mmCIF file of C-alpha atoms and ligand atoms in Angstrom:
data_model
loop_
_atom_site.group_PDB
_atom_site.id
_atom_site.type_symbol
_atom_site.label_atom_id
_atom_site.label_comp_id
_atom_site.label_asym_id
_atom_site.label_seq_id
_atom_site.Cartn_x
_atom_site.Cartn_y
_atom_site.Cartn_z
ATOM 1 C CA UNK A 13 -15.286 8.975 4.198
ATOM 2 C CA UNK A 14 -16.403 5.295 3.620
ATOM 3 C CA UNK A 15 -15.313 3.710 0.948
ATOM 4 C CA UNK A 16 -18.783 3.026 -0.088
ATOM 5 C CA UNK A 17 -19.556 7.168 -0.211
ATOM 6 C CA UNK A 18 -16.003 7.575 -1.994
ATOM 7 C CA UNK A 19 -14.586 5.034 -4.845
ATOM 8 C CA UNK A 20 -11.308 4.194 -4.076
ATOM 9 C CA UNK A 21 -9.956 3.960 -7.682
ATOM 10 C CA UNK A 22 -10.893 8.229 -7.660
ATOM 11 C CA UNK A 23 -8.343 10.357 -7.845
ATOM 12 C CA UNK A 24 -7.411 14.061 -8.494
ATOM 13 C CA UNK A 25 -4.947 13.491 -11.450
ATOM 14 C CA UNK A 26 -4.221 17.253 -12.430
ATOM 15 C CA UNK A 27 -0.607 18.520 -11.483
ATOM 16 C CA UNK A 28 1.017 15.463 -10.950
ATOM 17 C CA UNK A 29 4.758 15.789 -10.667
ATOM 18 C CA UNK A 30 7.026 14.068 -13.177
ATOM 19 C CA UNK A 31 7.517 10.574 -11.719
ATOM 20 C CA UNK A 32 9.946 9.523 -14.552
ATOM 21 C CA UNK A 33 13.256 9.458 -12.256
ATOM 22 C CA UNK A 34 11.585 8.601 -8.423
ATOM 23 C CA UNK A 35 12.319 5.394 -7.170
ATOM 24 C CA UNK A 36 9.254 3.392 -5.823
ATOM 25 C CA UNK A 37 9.127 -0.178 -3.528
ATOM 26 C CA UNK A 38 6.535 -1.791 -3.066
ATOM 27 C CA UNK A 39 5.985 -4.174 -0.177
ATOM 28 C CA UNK A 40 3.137 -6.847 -0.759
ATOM 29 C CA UNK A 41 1.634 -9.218 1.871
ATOM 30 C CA UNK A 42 1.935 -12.692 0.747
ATOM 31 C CA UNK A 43 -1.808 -13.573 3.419
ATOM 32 C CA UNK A 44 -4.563 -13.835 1.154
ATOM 33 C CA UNK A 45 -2.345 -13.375 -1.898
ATOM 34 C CA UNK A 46 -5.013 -13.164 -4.556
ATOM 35 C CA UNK A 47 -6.319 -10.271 -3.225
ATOM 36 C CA UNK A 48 -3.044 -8.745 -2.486
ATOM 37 C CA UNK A 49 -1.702 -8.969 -6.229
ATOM 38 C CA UNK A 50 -5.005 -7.598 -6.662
ATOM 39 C CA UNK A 51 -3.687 -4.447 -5.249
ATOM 40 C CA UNK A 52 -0.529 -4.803 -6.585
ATOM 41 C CA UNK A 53 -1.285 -4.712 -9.871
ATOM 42 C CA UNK A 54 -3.569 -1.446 -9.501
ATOM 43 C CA UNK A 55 -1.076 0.158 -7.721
ATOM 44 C CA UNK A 56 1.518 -0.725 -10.776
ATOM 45 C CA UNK A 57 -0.523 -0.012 -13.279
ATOM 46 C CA UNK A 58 -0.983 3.392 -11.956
ATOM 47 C CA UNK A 59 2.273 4.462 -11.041
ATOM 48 C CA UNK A 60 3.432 3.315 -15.067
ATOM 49 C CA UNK A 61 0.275 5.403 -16.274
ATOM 50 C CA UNK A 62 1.485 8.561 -14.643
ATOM 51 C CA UNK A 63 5.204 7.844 -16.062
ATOM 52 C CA UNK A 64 6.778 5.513 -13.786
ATOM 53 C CA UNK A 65 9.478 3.411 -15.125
ATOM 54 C CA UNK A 66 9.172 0.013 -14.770
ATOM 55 C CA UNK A 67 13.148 -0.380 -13.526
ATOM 56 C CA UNK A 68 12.164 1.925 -11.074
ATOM 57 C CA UNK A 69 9.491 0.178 -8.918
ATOM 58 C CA UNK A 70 10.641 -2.640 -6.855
ATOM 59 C CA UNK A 71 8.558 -5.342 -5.199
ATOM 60 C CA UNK A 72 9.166 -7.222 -2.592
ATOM 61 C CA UNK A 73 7.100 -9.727 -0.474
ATOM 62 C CA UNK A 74 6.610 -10.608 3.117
ATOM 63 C CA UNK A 75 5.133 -13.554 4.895
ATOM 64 C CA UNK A 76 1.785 -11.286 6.461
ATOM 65 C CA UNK A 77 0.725 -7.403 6.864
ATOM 66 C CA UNK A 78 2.676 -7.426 10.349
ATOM 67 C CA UNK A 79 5.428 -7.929 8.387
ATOM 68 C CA UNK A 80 4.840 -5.280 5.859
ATOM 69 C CA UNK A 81 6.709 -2.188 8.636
ATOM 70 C CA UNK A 82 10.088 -4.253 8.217
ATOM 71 C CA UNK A 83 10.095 -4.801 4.457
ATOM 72 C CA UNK A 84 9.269 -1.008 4.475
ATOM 73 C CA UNK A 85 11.935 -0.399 6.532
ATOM 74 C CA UNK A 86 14.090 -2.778 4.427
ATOM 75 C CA UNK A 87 13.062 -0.223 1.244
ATOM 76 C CA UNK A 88 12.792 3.027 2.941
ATOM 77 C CA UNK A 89 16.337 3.046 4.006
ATOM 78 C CA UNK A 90 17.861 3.138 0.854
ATOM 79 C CA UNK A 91 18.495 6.429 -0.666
ATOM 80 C CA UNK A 92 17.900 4.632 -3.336
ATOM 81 C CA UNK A 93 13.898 4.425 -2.802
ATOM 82 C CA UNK A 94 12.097 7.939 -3.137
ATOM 83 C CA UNK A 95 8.234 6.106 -1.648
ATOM 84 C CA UNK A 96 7.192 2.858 0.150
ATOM 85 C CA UNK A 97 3.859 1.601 -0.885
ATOM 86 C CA UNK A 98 2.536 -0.704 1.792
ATOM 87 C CA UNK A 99 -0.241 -3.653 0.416
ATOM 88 C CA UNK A 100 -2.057 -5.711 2.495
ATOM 89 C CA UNK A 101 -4.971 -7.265 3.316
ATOM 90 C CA UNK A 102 -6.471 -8.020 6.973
ATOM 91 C CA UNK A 103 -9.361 -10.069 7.119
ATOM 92 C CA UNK A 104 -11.215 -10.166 10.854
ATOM 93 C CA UNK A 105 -10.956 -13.686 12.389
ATOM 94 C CA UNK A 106 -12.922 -15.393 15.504
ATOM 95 C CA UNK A 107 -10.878 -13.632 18.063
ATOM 96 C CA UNK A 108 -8.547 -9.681 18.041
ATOM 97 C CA UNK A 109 -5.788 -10.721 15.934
ATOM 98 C CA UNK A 110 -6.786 -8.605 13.113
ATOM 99 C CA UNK A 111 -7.086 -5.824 15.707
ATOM 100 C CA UNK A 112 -3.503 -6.198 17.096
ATOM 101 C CA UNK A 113 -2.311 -6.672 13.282
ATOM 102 C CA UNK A 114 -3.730 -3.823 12.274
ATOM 103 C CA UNK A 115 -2.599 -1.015 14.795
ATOM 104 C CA UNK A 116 0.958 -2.672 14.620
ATOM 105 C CA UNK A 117 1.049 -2.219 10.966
ATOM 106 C CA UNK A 118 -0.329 1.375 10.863
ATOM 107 C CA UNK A 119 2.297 2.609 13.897
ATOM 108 C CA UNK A 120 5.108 0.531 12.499
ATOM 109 C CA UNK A 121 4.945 2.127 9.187
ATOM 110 C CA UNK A 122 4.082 5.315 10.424
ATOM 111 C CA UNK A 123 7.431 5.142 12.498
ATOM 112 C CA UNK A 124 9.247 4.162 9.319
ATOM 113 C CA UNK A 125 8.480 7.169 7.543
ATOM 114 C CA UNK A 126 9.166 9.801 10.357
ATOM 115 C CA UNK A 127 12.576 8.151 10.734
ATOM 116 C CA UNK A 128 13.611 7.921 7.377
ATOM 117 C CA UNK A 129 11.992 11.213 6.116
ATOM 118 C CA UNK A 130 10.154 9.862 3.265
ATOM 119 C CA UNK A 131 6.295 8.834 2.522
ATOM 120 C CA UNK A 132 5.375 4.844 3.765
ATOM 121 C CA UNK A 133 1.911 4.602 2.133
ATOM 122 C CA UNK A 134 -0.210 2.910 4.503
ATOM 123 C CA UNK A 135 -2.434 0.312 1.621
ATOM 124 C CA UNK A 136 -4.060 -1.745 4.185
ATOM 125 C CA UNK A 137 -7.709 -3.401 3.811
ATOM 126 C CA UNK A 138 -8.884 -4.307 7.086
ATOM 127 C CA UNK A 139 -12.178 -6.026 6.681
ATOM 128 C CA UNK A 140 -14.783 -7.915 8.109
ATOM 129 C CA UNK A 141 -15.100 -11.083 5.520
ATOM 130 C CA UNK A 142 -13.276 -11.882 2.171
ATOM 131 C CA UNK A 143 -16.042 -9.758 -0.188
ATOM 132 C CA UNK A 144 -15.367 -6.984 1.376
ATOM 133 C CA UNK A 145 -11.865 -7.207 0.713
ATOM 134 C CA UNK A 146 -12.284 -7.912 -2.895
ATOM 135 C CA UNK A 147 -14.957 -5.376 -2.900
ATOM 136 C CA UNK A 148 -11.982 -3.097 -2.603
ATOM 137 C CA UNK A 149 -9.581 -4.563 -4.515
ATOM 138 C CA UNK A 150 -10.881 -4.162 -7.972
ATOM 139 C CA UNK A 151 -14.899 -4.244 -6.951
ATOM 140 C CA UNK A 152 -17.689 -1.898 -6.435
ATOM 141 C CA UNK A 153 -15.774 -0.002 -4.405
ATOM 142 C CA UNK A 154 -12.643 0.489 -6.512
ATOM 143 C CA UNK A 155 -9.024 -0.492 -5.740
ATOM 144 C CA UNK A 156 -6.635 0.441 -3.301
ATOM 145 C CA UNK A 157 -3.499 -0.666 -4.545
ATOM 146 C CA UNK A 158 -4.703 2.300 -6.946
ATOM 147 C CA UNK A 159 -5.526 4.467 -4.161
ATOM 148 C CA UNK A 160 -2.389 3.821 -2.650
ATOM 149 C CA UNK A 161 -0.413 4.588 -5.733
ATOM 150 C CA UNK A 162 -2.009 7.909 -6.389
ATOM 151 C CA UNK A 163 -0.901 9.460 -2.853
ATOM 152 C CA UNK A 164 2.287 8.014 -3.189
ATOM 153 C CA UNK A 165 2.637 10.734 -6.193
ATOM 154 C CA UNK A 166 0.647 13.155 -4.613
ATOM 155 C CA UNK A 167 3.002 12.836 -1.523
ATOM 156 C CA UNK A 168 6.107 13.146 -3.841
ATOM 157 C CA UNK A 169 4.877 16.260 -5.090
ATOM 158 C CA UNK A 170 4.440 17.501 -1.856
ATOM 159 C CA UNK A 171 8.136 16.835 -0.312
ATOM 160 C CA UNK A 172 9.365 18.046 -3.915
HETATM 161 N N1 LIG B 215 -4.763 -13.230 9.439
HETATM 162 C C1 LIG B 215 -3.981 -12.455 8.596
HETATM 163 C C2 LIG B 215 -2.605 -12.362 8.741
HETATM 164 N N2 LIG B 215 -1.976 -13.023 9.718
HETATM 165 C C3 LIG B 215 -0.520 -13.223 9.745
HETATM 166 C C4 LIG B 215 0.241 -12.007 10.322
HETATM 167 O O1 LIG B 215 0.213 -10.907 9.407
HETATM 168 C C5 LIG B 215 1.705 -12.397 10.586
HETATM 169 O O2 LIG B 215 2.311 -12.799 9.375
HETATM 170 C C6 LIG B 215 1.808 -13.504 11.611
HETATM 171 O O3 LIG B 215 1.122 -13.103 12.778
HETATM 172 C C7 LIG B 215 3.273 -13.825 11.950
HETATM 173 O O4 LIG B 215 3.948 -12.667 12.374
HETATM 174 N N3 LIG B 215 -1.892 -11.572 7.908
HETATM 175 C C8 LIG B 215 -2.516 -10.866 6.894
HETATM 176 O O5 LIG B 215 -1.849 -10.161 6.119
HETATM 177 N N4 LIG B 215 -3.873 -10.966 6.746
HETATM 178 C C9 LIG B 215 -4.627 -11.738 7.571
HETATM 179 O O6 LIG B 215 -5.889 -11.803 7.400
HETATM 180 C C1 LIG B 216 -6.468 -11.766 11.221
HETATM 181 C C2 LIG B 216 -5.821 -13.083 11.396
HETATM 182 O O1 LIG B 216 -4.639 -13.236 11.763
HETATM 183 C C3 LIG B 216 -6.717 -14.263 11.372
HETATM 184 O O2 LIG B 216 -6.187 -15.320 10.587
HETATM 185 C C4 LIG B 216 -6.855 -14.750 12.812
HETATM 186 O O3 LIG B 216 -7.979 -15.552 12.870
HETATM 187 P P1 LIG B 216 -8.569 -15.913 14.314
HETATM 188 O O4 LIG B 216 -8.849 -14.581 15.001
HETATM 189 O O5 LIG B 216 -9.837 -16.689 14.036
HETATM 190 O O6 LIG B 216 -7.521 -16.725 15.039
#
């Protein structure tokens, strides 16, 4: 469902598990980095609301979103880390980069989490120009770090 039909920052928060002793990372793109802590900070936010503990969520950085399936990897094979949350954002240039970006980042982290056995959430904007990104990172159409954050949780729940 588009994002403009569905806000991003809506979630179902009834029956959340107790997130007080899982172990979140967080991997942030360091390309368009406004935006990014953007969705960083939604995504923290929400995983504290719901009873996170702050020594429990780590962060780490990479150069770009093709980047972001290593530092999950990096994360996910810890036993230390219960959920990767992936952040990026992917703004279209003149020519296909964005495209090849794009699919890289959603099979790499897909492969990530099949091979480590634990939920790599996928919070990638991909858009056409810069508004639309911050449309979607905090503007009319929500936030995804937030987003992101919830189905980490929801995903916990569900390998619980
Ligand atoms: N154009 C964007 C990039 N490009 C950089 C790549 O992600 C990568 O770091 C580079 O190709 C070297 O491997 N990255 C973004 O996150 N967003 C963009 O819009
Ligand atoms: C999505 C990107 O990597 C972007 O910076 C590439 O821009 P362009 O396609 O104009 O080279």
């Amino acid at each position: 469902m588009a994002s403009a039909l569905k806000n991003l920052s809506d979630y179902n928060s009834d029956n959340l598990i107790d997130i007080s002793e899982k172990k979140f990372g967080l991997v942030v793109a360091e390309w368009n980095k406004a935006i990014t802590d953007t969705l960083c900070k939604g995504a923290y936010d929400t995983l504290i609301k719901h009873g996170a503990m702050p020594e429990n969520i780590i962060r780490n950085t990479v150069s770009g979103s093709f980047e972001l399936s290593f530092g999950a990897q990096l994360l996910a094979q810890s036993d230390e880390i219960d959920v990767v949350i992936c952040l990026g954002v992917v703004i279209k240039g003149e020519t296909k980069h964005d495209d090849y970006i794009c699919h890289a980042v959603a099979q790499g982290i897909t492969q990530v989490s099949l091979k480590y056995n634990k939920p790599v959430i996928f919070g990638l904007v991909t858009t056409n120009d810069e508004q639309q990104a911050w449309d979607r990172a905090g503007g009319k159409h929500g936030n995804k770090g937030i987003e992101a954050a919830a189905t980490a949780i929801h995903m916990l729940g569900i390998c619980e």
